[in-house]
mmCIF file of C-alpha atoms in Angstrom:
data_model
loop_
_atom_site.group_PDB
_atom_site.id
_atom_site.type_symbol
_atom_site.label_atom_id
_atom_site.label_comp_id
_atom_site.label_asym_id
_atom_site.label_seq_id
_atom_site.Cartn_x
_atom_site.Cartn_y
_atom_site.Cartn_z
ATOM 1 C CA MET E 1 65.997 77.326 135.137
ATOM 2 C CA ILE E 2 67.488 74.743 137.524
ATOM 3 C CA THR E 3 71.225 74.743 138.300
ATOM 4 C CA THR E 4 73.129 71.912 140.012
ATOM 5 C CA LEU E 5 76.697 72.260 141.286
ATOM 6 C CA HIS E 6 79.159 69.468 140.411
ATOM 7 C CA THR E 7 82.635 69.304 141.959
ATOM 8 C CA GLU E 8 83.321 65.605 141.387
ATOM 9 C CA TRP E 9 84.425 65.967 137.758
ATOM 10 C CA THR E 10 88.119 66.398 137.077
ATOM 11 C CA VAL E 11 90.119 67.556 134.086
ATOM 12 C CA GLY E 12 90.835 63.908 133.317
ATOM 13 C CA ASP E 13 87.115 63.051 133.325
ATOM 14 C CA VAL E 14 86.322 65.803 130.823
ATOM 15 C CA CYS E 15 89.274 64.770 128.624
ATOM 16 C CA LYS E 16 87.985 61.205 128.215
ATOM 17 C CA GLY E 17 86.948 60.679 124.606
ATOM 18 C CA PHE E 18 88.027 64.203 123.614
ATOM 19 C CA ILE E 19 88.000 64.805 119.881
ATOM 20 C CA PHE E 20 89.318 67.961 118.223
ATOM 21 C CA ASP E 21 88.407 68.596 114.594
ATOM 22 C CA LYS E 22 91.242 70.677 113.182
ATOM 23 C CA ASN E 23 89.390 71.245 109.916
ATOM 24 C CA GLU E 24 86.515 72.892 111.750
ATOM 25 C CA GLY E 25 88.784 74.381 114.420
ATOM 26 C CA LYS E 26 86.805 73.101 117.382
ATOM 27 C CA GLY E 27 86.560 70.454 120.037
ATOM 28 C CA LEU E 28 83.677 68.101 119.392
ATOM 29 C CA PHE E 29 83.158 65.761 122.335
ATOM 30 C CA GLY E 30 84.417 64.986 125.834
ATOM 31 C CA LEU E 31 83.383 63.410 129.146
ATOM 32 C CA ASP E 32 83.536 59.972 127.538
ATOM 33 C CA GLY E 33 81.097 60.961 124.786
ATOM 34 C CA GLN E 34 78.567 62.647 127.081
ATOM 35 C CA LEU E 35 79.697 66.245 126.465
ATOM 36 C CA ILE E 36 79.257 68.378 123.331
ATOM 37 C CA ILE E 37 82.076 70.881 123.676
ATOM 38 C CA GLN E 38 81.141 73.394 120.996
ATOM 39 C CA PRO E 39 77.396 73.436 120.327
ATOM 40 C CA GLU E 40 76.240 75.486 117.362
ATOM 41 C CA TYR E 41 75.524 78.622 119.381
ATOM 42 C CA GLN E 42 79.070 78.752 120.777
ATOM 43 C CA ARG E 43 81.820 80.952 119.382
ATOM 44 C CA ASN E 44 84.749 79.363 117.547
ATOM 45 C CA TYR E 45 87.810 78.218 119.467
ATOM 46 C CA ILE E 46 90.140 81.229 119.734
ATOM 47 C CA TYR E 47 92.647 80.158 122.408
ATOM 48 C CA GLY E 48 94.874 78.220 120.000
ATOM 49 C CA ASP E 49 97.496 80.960 119.780
ATOM 50 C CA GLY E 50 100.343 79.502 121.815
ATOM 51 C CA LYS E 51 99.622 81.955 124.630
ATOM 52 C CA ARG E 52 96.129 81.594 126.028
ATOM 53 C CA ASP E 53 96.049 77.816 125.581
ATOM 54 C CA VAL E 54 99.441 77.558 127.314
ATOM 55 C CA ALA E 55 98.208 79.827 130.117
ATOM 56 C CA VAL E 56 95.325 77.430 130.864
ATOM 57 C CA VAL E 57 97.700 74.488 131.296
ATOM 58 C CA GLU E 58 100.165 76.553 133.323
ATOM 59 C CA SER E 59 97.325 77.483 135.659
ATOM 60 C CA LEU E 60 96.610 73.797 136.263
ATOM 61 C CA LEU E 61 100.295 73.062 136.913
ATOM 62 C CA LYS E 62 100.339 75.880 139.477
ATOM 63 C CA LYS E 63 97.152 74.489 141.059
ATOM 64 C CA TYR E 64 95.198 77.626 140.192
ATOM 65 C CA PRO E 65 91.423 77.195 139.832
ATOM 66 C CA LEU E 66 90.105 77.629 136.292
ATOM 67 C CA GLY E 67 86.955 79.378 137.405
ATOM 68 C CA LEU E 68 83.327 78.404 137.019
ATOM 69 C CA ILE E 69 82.263 76.290 134.049
ATOM 70 C CA TYR E 70 78.656 75.909 132.927
ATOM 71 C CA PHE E 71 77.083 72.920 131.190
ATOM 72 C CA VAL E 72 73.565 72.520 129.855
ATOM 73 C CA LYS E 73 71.834 69.172 130.281
ATOM 74 C CA ASN E 74 69.682 68.339 127.278
ATOM 75 C CA LYS E 75 66.513 66.272 127.348
ATOM 76 C CA ASP E 76 68.430 63.328 125.855
ATOM 77 C CA GLY E 77 70.835 63.359 128.815
ATOM 78 C CA MET E 78 73.764 64.831 126.865
ATOM 79 C CA TYR E 79 75.638 67.849 128.190
ATOM 80 C CA GLU E 80 76.635 70.947 126.228
ATOM 81 C CA VAL E 81 79.266 73.499 127.230
ATOM 82 C CA LEU E 82 77.532 76.784 127.939
ATOM 83 C CA ASP E 83 80.584 78.625 129.269
ATOM 84 C CA GLY E 84 84.162 77.311 129.490
ATOM 85 C CA GLN E 85 84.612 75.977 125.966
ATOM 86 C CA GLN E 86 87.934 77.791 125.460
ATOM 87 C CA ARG E 87 89.426 76.451 128.701
ATOM 88 C CA ILE E 88 88.169 72.912 128.186
ATOM 89 C CA THR E 89 89.390 72.711 124.601
ATOM 90 C CA SER E 90 92.805 74.039 125.641
ATOM 91 C CA PHE E 91 93.505 71.569 128.464
ATOM 92 C CA ALA E 92 91.954 68.665 126.551
ATOM 93 C CA ARG E 93 94.147 69.411 123.517
ATOM 94 C CA TYR E 94 97.189 69.287 125.795
ATOM 95 C CA VAL E 95 96.249 66.132 127.677
ATOM 96 C CA ASN E 96 95.049 64.169 124.646
ATOM 97 C CA GLN E 97 97.787 65.637 122.400
ATOM 98 C CA SER E 98 95.241 66.524 119.766
ATOM 99 C CA TRP E 99 96.732 69.487 117.862
ATOM 100 C CA GLN E 100 99.375 69.293 120.554
ATOM 101 C CA PHE E 101 101.341 72.151 122.049
ATOM 102 C CA ALA E 102 104.059 72.456 124.685
ATOM 103 C CA VAL E 103 104.432 74.402 127.914
ATOM 104 C CA GLU E 104 107.778 75.614 129.165
ATOM 105 C CA ILE E 105 109.118 74.044 132.360
ATOM 106 C CA ASP E 106 112.587 74.936 133.617
ATOM 107 C CA GLY E 107 113.318 76.606 130.299
ATOM 108 C CA LYS E 108 112.426 73.547 128.212
ATOM 109 C CA PRO E 109 109.296 72.778 126.148
ATOM 110 C CA ARG E 110 107.305 69.902 127.629
ATOM 111 C CA TYR E 111 104.447 68.028 126.022
ATOM 112 C CA PHE E 112 102.009 66.103 128.178
ATOM 113 C CA ASP E 113 103.609 62.711 127.485
ATOM 114 C CA SER E 114 107.030 64.093 128.475
ATOM 115 C CA LEU E 115 105.857 65.409 131.841
ATOM 116 C CA ASP E 116 106.824 63.615 135.027
ATOM 117 C CA LYS E 117 104.038 61.373 136.316
ATOM 118 C CA ASP E 118 103.296 63.638 139.276
ATOM 119 C CA LEU E 119 102.776 66.626 136.968
ATOM 120 C CA GLN E 120 100.545 64.597 134.662
ATOM 121 C CA ASP E 121 98.451 63.596 137.663
ATOM 122 C CA ARG E 122 98.338 67.173 138.905
ATOM 123 C CA ILE E 123 96.659 68.174 135.652
ATOM 124 C CA THR E 124 94.293 65.240 135.172
ATOM 125 C CA ASN E 125 93.230 65.123 138.834
ATOM 126 C CA ALA E 126 92.556 68.858 139.030
ATOM 127 C CA PRO E 127 88.958 69.325 140.212
ATOM 128 C CA LEU E 128 86.582 71.450 138.195
ATOM 129 C CA THR E 129 83.704 73.563 139.453
ATOM 130 C CA ILE E 130 80.818 73.023 137.082
ATOM 131 C CA TYR E 131 77.217 74.169 137.218
ATOM 132 C CA VAL E 132 74.791 72.093 135.174
ATOM 133 C CA CYS E 133 71.794 74.085 133.965
ATOM 134 C CA GLU E 134 68.434 72.698 132.904
ATOM 135 C CA GLY E 135 65.637 74.780 131.430
ATOM 136 C CA GLU E 136 63.808 75.954 128.352
ATOM 137 C CA PRO E 137 65.893 76.900 125.272
ATOM 138 C CA SER E 138 64.987 80.580 125.656
ATOM 139 C CA GLU E 139 66.234 80.541 129.267
ATOM 140 C CA ILE E 140 69.479 78.846 128.266
ATOM 141 C CA GLN E 141 70.112 81.359 125.488
ATOM 142 C CA ALA E 142 69.440 84.313 127.759
ATOM 143 C CA TRP E 143 71.824 82.880 130.345
ATOM 144 C CA PHE E 144 74.498 82.247 127.705
ATOM 145 C CA GLU E 145 74.361 85.884 126.612
ATOM 146 C CA THR E 146 74.593 87.060 130.202
ATOM 147 C CA ILE E 147 77.371 85.023 131.819
ATOM 148 C CA ASN E 148 80.429 85.613 129.598
ATOM 149 C CA ILE E 149 82.542 85.024 132.683
ATOM 150 C CA ALA E 150 86.259 85.877 132.949
ATOM 151 C CA GLY E 151 86.885 85.390 129.278
ATOM 152 C CA VAL E 152 87.177 87.279 126.023
ATOM 153 C CA PRO E 153 83.964 89.346 125.674
ATOM 154 C CA LEU E 154 81.540 88.094 123.081
ATOM 155 C CA VAL E 155 81.319 90.293 119.997
ATOM 156 C CA LYS E 156 77.978 91.217 118.465
ATOM 157 C CA GLN E 157 77.923 88.474 115.863
ATOM 158 C CA GLU E 158 78.805 85.786 118.403
ATOM 159 C CA LEU E 159 75.822 86.929 120.452
ATOM 160 C CA ARG E 160 73.621 86.869 117.354
ATOM 161 C CA ASN E 161 74.782 83.329 116.580
ATOM 162 C CA ALA E 162 73.654 82.332 120.047
ATOM 163 C CA SER E 163 70.319 84.111 119.795
ATOM 164 C CA TYR E 164 69.460 82.701 116.362
ATOM 165 C CA HIS E 165 71.222 79.349 116.556
ATOM 166 C CA GLY E 166 69.834 76.803 114.164
ATOM 167 C CA SER E 167 70.542 75.187 110.819
ATOM 168 C CA PHE E 168 71.193 78.503 109.075
ATOM 169 C CA VAL E 169 73.900 79.625 111.519
ATOM 170 C CA THR E 170 75.493 76.178 111.425
ATOM 171 C CA LYS E 171 75.719 76.224 107.617
ATOM 172 C CA ALA E 172 76.904 79.839 107.525
ATOM 173 C CA ARG E 173 79.675 79.242 110.037
ATOM 174 C CA GLU E 174 80.919 76.250 108.074
ATOM 175 C CA VAL E 175 81.655 78.653 105.210
ATOM 176 C CA PHE E 176 82.408 82.066 106.683
ATOM 177 C CA SER E 177 84.023 81.125 110.017
ATOM 178 C CA ASN E 178 86.262 78.407 108.617
ATOM 179 C CA THR E 179 89.874 79.619 108.490
ATOM 180 C CA GLY E 180 90.670 76.699 106.206
ATOM 181 C CA ASN E 181 88.342 78.022 103.506
ATOM 182 C CA ALA E 182 90.374 78.467 100.308
ATOM 183 C CA ASN E 183 88.754 81.881 99.713
ATOM 184 C CA MET E 184 89.592 83.306 103.135
ATOM 185 C CA ASN E 185 92.708 85.255 102.094
ATOM 186 C CA ARG E 186 90.808 86.872 99.243
ATOM 187 C CA TRP E 187 87.895 87.777 101.505
ATOM 188 C CA GLN E 188 90.195 89.279 104.128
ATOM 189 C CA THR E 189 91.541 91.689 101.521
ATOM 190 C CA TYR E 190 88.232 93.520 101.832
ATOM 191 C CA VAL E 191 86.743 92.423 105.169
ATOM 192 C CA LYS E 192 88.477 93.305 108.427
ATOM 193 C CA GLY E 193 88.576 90.984 111.416
ATOM 194 C CA ASP E 194 89.204 87.421 112.543
ATOM 195 C CA PRO E 195 86.848 84.902 110.917
ATOM 196 C CA LYS E 196 86.911 82.905 114.149
ATOM 197 C CA ARG E 197 85.346 85.901 115.862
ATOM 198 C CA GLN E 198 82.632 85.913 113.151
ATOM 199 C CA TYR E 199 83.668 89.147 111.406
ATOM 200 C CA ILE E 200 83.542 87.652 107.905
ATOM 201 C CA LEU E 201 80.125 86.157 108.604
ATOM 202 C CA GLU E 202 78.949 89.472 110.031
ATOM 203 C CA ALA E 203 80.019 91.311 106.874
ATOM 204 C CA ALA E 204 78.260 88.777 104.645
ATOM 205 C CA LEU E 205 75.045 89.127 106.653
ATOM 206 C CA ASP E 206 75.330 92.909 106.750
ATOM 207 C CA TRP E 207 75.720 93.129 102.987
ATOM 208 C CA VAL E 208 72.854 90.823 102.088
ATOM 209 C CA SER E 209 70.491 92.332 104.683
ATOM 210 C CA ASN E 210 71.278 96.000 104.006
ATOM 211 C CA HIS E 211 72.364 96.456 107.648
ATOM 212 C CA ASN E 212 69.390 94.521 109.093
ATOM 213 C CA ILE E 213 71.302 91.485 110.353
ATOM 214 C CA ASP E 214 69.013 90.512 113.240
ATOM 215 C CA GLU E 215 65.910 90.640 111.079
ATOM 216 C CA TYR E 216 67.582 88.560 108.371
ATOM 217 C CA MET E 217 68.848 85.933 110.822
ATOM 218 C CA ALA E 218 65.461 85.652 112.493
ATOM 219 C CA LEU E 219 63.782 85.193 109.110
ATOM 220 C CA HIS E 220 66.203 82.496 107.933
ATOM 221 C CA ARG E 221 66.988 80.850 111.287
ATOM 222 C CA TYR E 222 65.850 77.373 110.309
ATOM 223 C CA ASP E 223 66.757 77.469 106.614
ATOM 224 C CA SER E 224 68.797 74.503 105.454
ATOM 225 C CA SER E 225 70.457 76.525 102.696
ATOM 226 C CA ILE E 226 72.652 79.643 102.727
ATOM 227 C CA THR E 227 72.637 80.029 98.932
ATOM 228 C CA GLU E 228 71.314 83.602 98.947
ATOM 229 C CA LEU E 229 73.862 84.685 101.562
ATOM 230 C CA LYS E 230 76.773 83.025 99.770
ATOM 231 C CA ASN E 231 75.767 84.217 96.301
ATOM 232 C CA HIS E 232 75.361 87.831 97.408
ATOM 233 C CA PHE E 233 78.703 87.840 99.210
ATOM 234 C CA ASP E 234 80.486 86.307 96.203
ATOM 235 C CA THR E 235 78.801 88.813 93.886
ATOM 236 C CA VAL E 236 80.036 91.778 95.920
ATOM 237 C CA ILE E 237 83.593 90.389 96.105
ATOM 238 C CA ASP E 238 83.608 89.656 92.363
ATOM 239 C CA TRP E 239 82.342 93.176 91.635
ATOM 240 C CA ILE E 240 85.167 94.727 93.671
ATOM 241 C CA ASP E 241 87.697 92.650 91.749
ATOM 242 C CA SER E 242 86.121 93.653 88.445
ATOM 243 C CA VAL E 243 86.519 97.383 89.194
ATOM 244 C CA PHE E 244 89.801 97.563 91.113
ATOM 245 C CA ASP E 245 93.221 96.036 90.507
ATOM 246 C CA TYR E 246 94.569 97.489 93.731
ATOM 247 C CA THR E 247 94.370 95.240 96.801
ATOM 248 C CA GLY E 248 96.215 97.275 99.443
ATOM 249 C CA SER E 249 95.314 97.599 103.094
ATOM 250 C CA GLU E 250 93.328 100.791 102.425
ATOM 251 C CA MET E 251 90.572 98.638 100.900
ATOM 252 C CA CYS E 252 90.096 96.497 103.992
ATOM 253 C CA GLY E 253 87.123 97.262 106.214
ATOM 254 C CA LEU E 254 85.189 99.542 103.878
ATOM 255 C CA ASP E 255 81.427 99.112 103.657
ATOM 256 C CA TRP E 256 81.638 97.258 100.368
ATOM 257 C CA GLY E 257 78.058 96.051 100.662
ATOM 258 C CA ASP E 258 76.822 99.640 100.634
ATOM 259 C CA LEU E 259 79.239 100.661 97.851
ATOM 260 C CA TYR E 260 78.048 97.741 95.729
ATOM 261 C CA ARG E 261 74.420 98.688 96.308
ATOM 262 C CA ARG E 262 75.019 102.292 95.261
ATOM 263 C CA PHE E 263 77.415 101.881 92.367
ATOM 264 C CA HIS E 264 77.285 98.371 90.855
ATOM 265 C CA ASN E 265 75.076 99.526 87.957
ATOM 266 C CA ASN E 266 77.699 102.060 86.846
ATOM 267 C CA ALA E 267 80.236 101.261 84.129
ATOM 268 C CA TYR E 268 83.944 101.697 84.916
ATOM 269 C CA SER E 269 87.172 101.364 82.968
ATOM 270 C CA LYS E 270 89.401 99.188 85.135
ATOM 271 C CA GLU E 271 92.478 100.725 83.532
ATOM 272 C CA ASN E 272 91.324 104.281 84.231
ATOM 273 C CA VAL E 273 90.312 103.368 87.762
ATOM 274 C CA SER E 274 93.735 101.847 88.394
ATOM 275 C CA GLU E 275 95.468 105.007 87.191
ATOM 276 C CA ARG E 276 93.327 107.235 89.403
ATOM 277 C CA VAL E 277 93.853 105.019 92.458
ATOM 278 C CA ALA E 278 97.621 105.131 91.963
ATOM 279 C CA THR E 279 97.599 108.921 91.473
ATOM 280 C CA LEU E 280 95.479 109.598 94.542
ATOM 281 C CA LEU E 281 97.469 107.215 96.731
ATOM 282 C CA GLU E 282 100.628 109.157 95.843
ATOM 283 C CA ASP E 283 98.986 112.565 96.342
ATOM 284 C CA THR E 284 100.286 114.028 99.601
ATOM 285 C CA GLN E 285 97.257 116.331 99.770
ATOM 286 C CA VAL E 286 94.963 113.312 100.247
ATOM 287 C CA THR E 287 95.010 112.461 103.940
ATOM 288 C CA ASP E 288 92.214 109.857 103.978
ATOM 289 C CA LYS E 289 93.388 107.157 101.598
ATOM 290 C CA LYS E 290 90.423 104.911 102.441
ATOM 291 C CA GLY E 291 88.098 107.499 100.935
ATOM 292 C CA ILE E 292 89.720 107.140 97.504
ATOM 293 C CA PHE E 293 87.602 104.188 96.416
ATOM 294 C CA GLU E 294 84.202 105.703 97.170
ATOM 295 C CA TYR E 295 85.428 108.983 95.650
ATOM 296 C CA ILE E 296 86.269 107.252 92.366
ATOM 297 C CA LEU E 297 83.118 105.140 92.336
ATOM 298 C CA GLY E 298 81.068 108.297 92.836
ATOM 299 C CA GLY E 299 82.541 110.008 89.807
ATOM 300 C CA GLU E 300 85.041 112.080 91.811
ATOM 301 C CA GLU E 301 82.363 114.548 92.838
ATOM 302 C CA ASN E 302 82.875 114.561 96.600
ATOM 303 C CA PRO E 303 86.440 115.510 97.624
ATOM 304 C CA ILE E 304 85.344 115.654 101.262
ATOM 305 C CA LEU E 305 85.839 111.866 101.231
ATOM 306 C CA LEU E 306 89.561 112.410 100.755
ATOM 307 C CA ASN E 307 90.003 114.862 103.625
ATOM 308 C CA ILE E 308 92.301 117.064 101.554
ATOM 309 C CA ARG E 309 95.121 118.559 103.569
ATOM 310 C CA VAL E 310 94.178 122.000 104.843
ATOM 311 C CA PHE E 311 96.330 125.085 105.183
ATOM 312 C CA ASP E 312 98.136 125.312 108.495
ATOM 313 C CA GLN E 313 97.673 128.220 110.868
ATOM 314 C CA LYS E 314 101.054 129.745 110.041
ATOM 315 C CA THR E 315 100.189 129.909 106.337
ATOM 316 C CA LYS E 316 96.736 131.370 106.993
ATOM 317 C CA LYS E 317 98.160 134.048 109.281
ATOM 318 C CA ALA E 318 100.814 135.079 106.730
ATOM 319 C CA VAL E 319 98.322 135.273 103.853
ATOM 320 C CA TYR E 320 95.789 137.183 105.969
ATOM 321 C CA LEU E 321 98.329 139.821 106.976
ATOM 322 C CA LYS E 322 99.594 140.266 103.415
ATOM 323 C CA GLN E 323 96.082 140.492 101.917
ATOM 324 C CA THR E 324 94.903 142.906 104.602
ATOM 325 C CA LYS E 325 97.892 145.220 104.148
ATOM 326 C CA VAL E 326 97.399 145.403 100.367
ATOM 327 C CA ALA E 327 93.619 145.896 100.764
ATOM 328 C CA GLN E 328 94.050 148.777 103.226
ATOM 329 C CA GLU E 329 96.504 150.479 100.873
ATOM 330 C CA LYS E 330 93.972 150.194 98.028
ATOM 331 C CA GLY E 331 91.000 151.129 100.171
ATOM 332 C CA GLU E 332 89.128 147.915 99.399
ATOM 333 C CA SER E 333 87.998 144.760 101.181
ATOM 334 C CA ASN E 334 90.618 142.195 102.209
ATOM 335 C CA CYS E 335 88.274 139.539 100.754
ATOM 336 C CA PRO E 336 89.198 139.712 97.050
ATOM 337 C CA LEU E 337 85.707 138.619 95.969
ATOM 338 C CA CYS E 338 83.959 141.219 98.148
ATOM 339 C CA ALA E 339 86.302 143.834 96.649
ATOM 340 C CA LEU E 340 84.854 143.121 93.203
ATOM 341 C CA GLY E 341 81.352 144.071 94.344
ATOM 342 C CA HIS E 342 79.580 147.360 94.869
ATOM 343 C CA ASP E 343 77.809 146.793 98.186
ATOM 344 C CA ALA E 344 78.836 147.791 101.688
ATOM 345 C CA ASN E 345 81.276 144.870 101.926
ATOM 346 C CA ALA E 346 83.361 146.124 98.991
ATOM 347 C CA LYS E 347 85.579 148.015 101.420
ATOM 348 C CA ARG E 348 85.092 145.897 104.502
ATOM 349 C CA ILE E 349 88.193 144.692 106.341
ATOM 350 C CA TYR E 350 87.400 141.303 107.868
ATOM 351 C CA LYS E 351 88.993 139.968 111.018
ATOM 352 C CA GLU E 352 91.042 136.806 110.562
ATOM 353 C CA ALA E 353 88.448 134.811 112.505
ATOM 354 C CA GLU E 354 85.805 135.893 109.956
ATOM 355 C CA MET E 355 87.713 134.418 107.026
ATOM 356 C CA ASP E 356 88.594 130.943 105.721
ATOM 357 C CA ALA E 357 91.624 129.762 103.801
ATOM 358 C CA ASP E 358 90.829 128.808 100.211
ATOM 359 C CA HIS E 359 92.695 127.119 97.360
ATOM 360 C CA VAL E 360 93.050 129.668 94.538
ATOM 361 C CA THR E 361 93.183 126.723 92.144
ATOM 362 C CA ALA E 362 91.034 123.908 93.507
ATOM 363 C CA TRP E 363 92.809 120.696 94.579
ATOM 364 C CA SER E 364 90.679 118.751 92.093
ATOM 365 C CA LYS E 365 92.129 120.902 89.308
ATOM 366 C CA GLY E 366 95.722 120.427 90.370
ATOM 367 C CA GLY E 367 96.021 123.117 93.027
ATOM 368 C CA ALA E 368 98.479 122.477 95.845
ATOM 369 C CA THR E 369 97.983 123.175 99.523
ATOM 370 C CA ASP E 370 100.811 125.690 99.869
ATOM 371 C CA ILE E 371 101.171 129.425 100.489
ATOM 372 C CA LYS E 372 101.368 130.245 96.772
ATOM 373 C CA ASN E 373 97.910 128.759 96.217
ATOM 374 C CA CYS E 374 96.268 130.187 99.347
ATOM 375 C CA GLN E 375 93.911 133.112 99.622
ATOM 376 C CA MET E 376 91.714 134.234 102.466
ATOM 377 C CA LEU E 377 88.010 134.682 101.684
ATOM 378 C CA CYS E 378 85.121 135.790 103.815
ATOM 379 C CA ARG E 379 83.130 132.775 104.868
ATOM 380 C CA THR E 380 80.167 133.642 102.644
ATOM 381 C CA HIS E 381 82.292 133.642 99.493
ATOM 382 C CA ASN E 382 84.356 130.641 100.547
ATOM 383 C CA HIS E 383 81.234 128.539 101.038
ATOM 384 C CA ALA E 384 79.773 129.788 97.756
ATOM 385 C CA LYS E 385 82.947 129.012 95.825
ATOM 386 C CA GLY E 386 83.028 125.379 96.939
ATOM 387 C CA ASN E 387 85.221 123.272 94.632
ATOM 388 C CA ARG E 388 85.087 125.564 91.608
#
């Protein structure tokens, strides 16, 4: 790969012909039409938060360097931004007043057109340090994944988008990375993360590929359609809505693709499910509320998912001492189940460390986690009893 250093370009040069597409949330072109600001392998623009975009402009006003920027020169003579897209889009938005924002100067908000001429010139005449890279696509992609200089680290899906860039990624991002998508609020009920950082797209790919995202993207890299991806994602979301009325924060971020795969052939009463969700959410013994949904889908057979509140050490100590005292007076084991037997353990007095606290009446049958419902069992009997 060949790299050439350019220091003659200024902020003003790059801002010439700048276009920002607010619908797609990205800068399209700059450098008087010679520069593609966000090629398909680039992450979405994420600096438009009123903080990071402002910081870029403030740096220029303070005459701070913006750091190295990398362009790729294509065979047709066009340039693409390899690294620096966030910074370029931020200062170009400010200068061209495309999706405009203000910076604070002397306690007052100032847009570019309200700046004094010397401050405008300070920004537009600021020199940039840009390396232009030329090479094979594989070299460019490897370099893109490596540089990630002085910015927000790329997340896994952003790196995958770069590695497998093509028509499939372009189409998929138009749907799953578009914050203006009318379905986004619904999707974010169940999928955690910023769509601009590709978390919705990652979930969709994870669900359809059964956790084999890279293999799936490699297979479909040059597909012109994302119908399978979109249909599977919609099917999973629709299935969740068909089973659950509840849409609280506990549902967000679960592996719904896996839950759909395991349980979508089961029949559920939405009314009964709603009642159980409400009951379990209110149950103070349930400490892992996110486990409620898998627990219900699985027929309420695995209470481990709920991380039921355990007896505290004070309770266990009190119950152990009481049981042991009574057992010694009767000449029998302090494990009530061992005491029922006829072997050598029938009169054995266990140390506290050899015993586990157990619900006399199981939590699943209404038993509370309090001292009245606590007994100490030897570990063998406690493990054998399970949830009975």
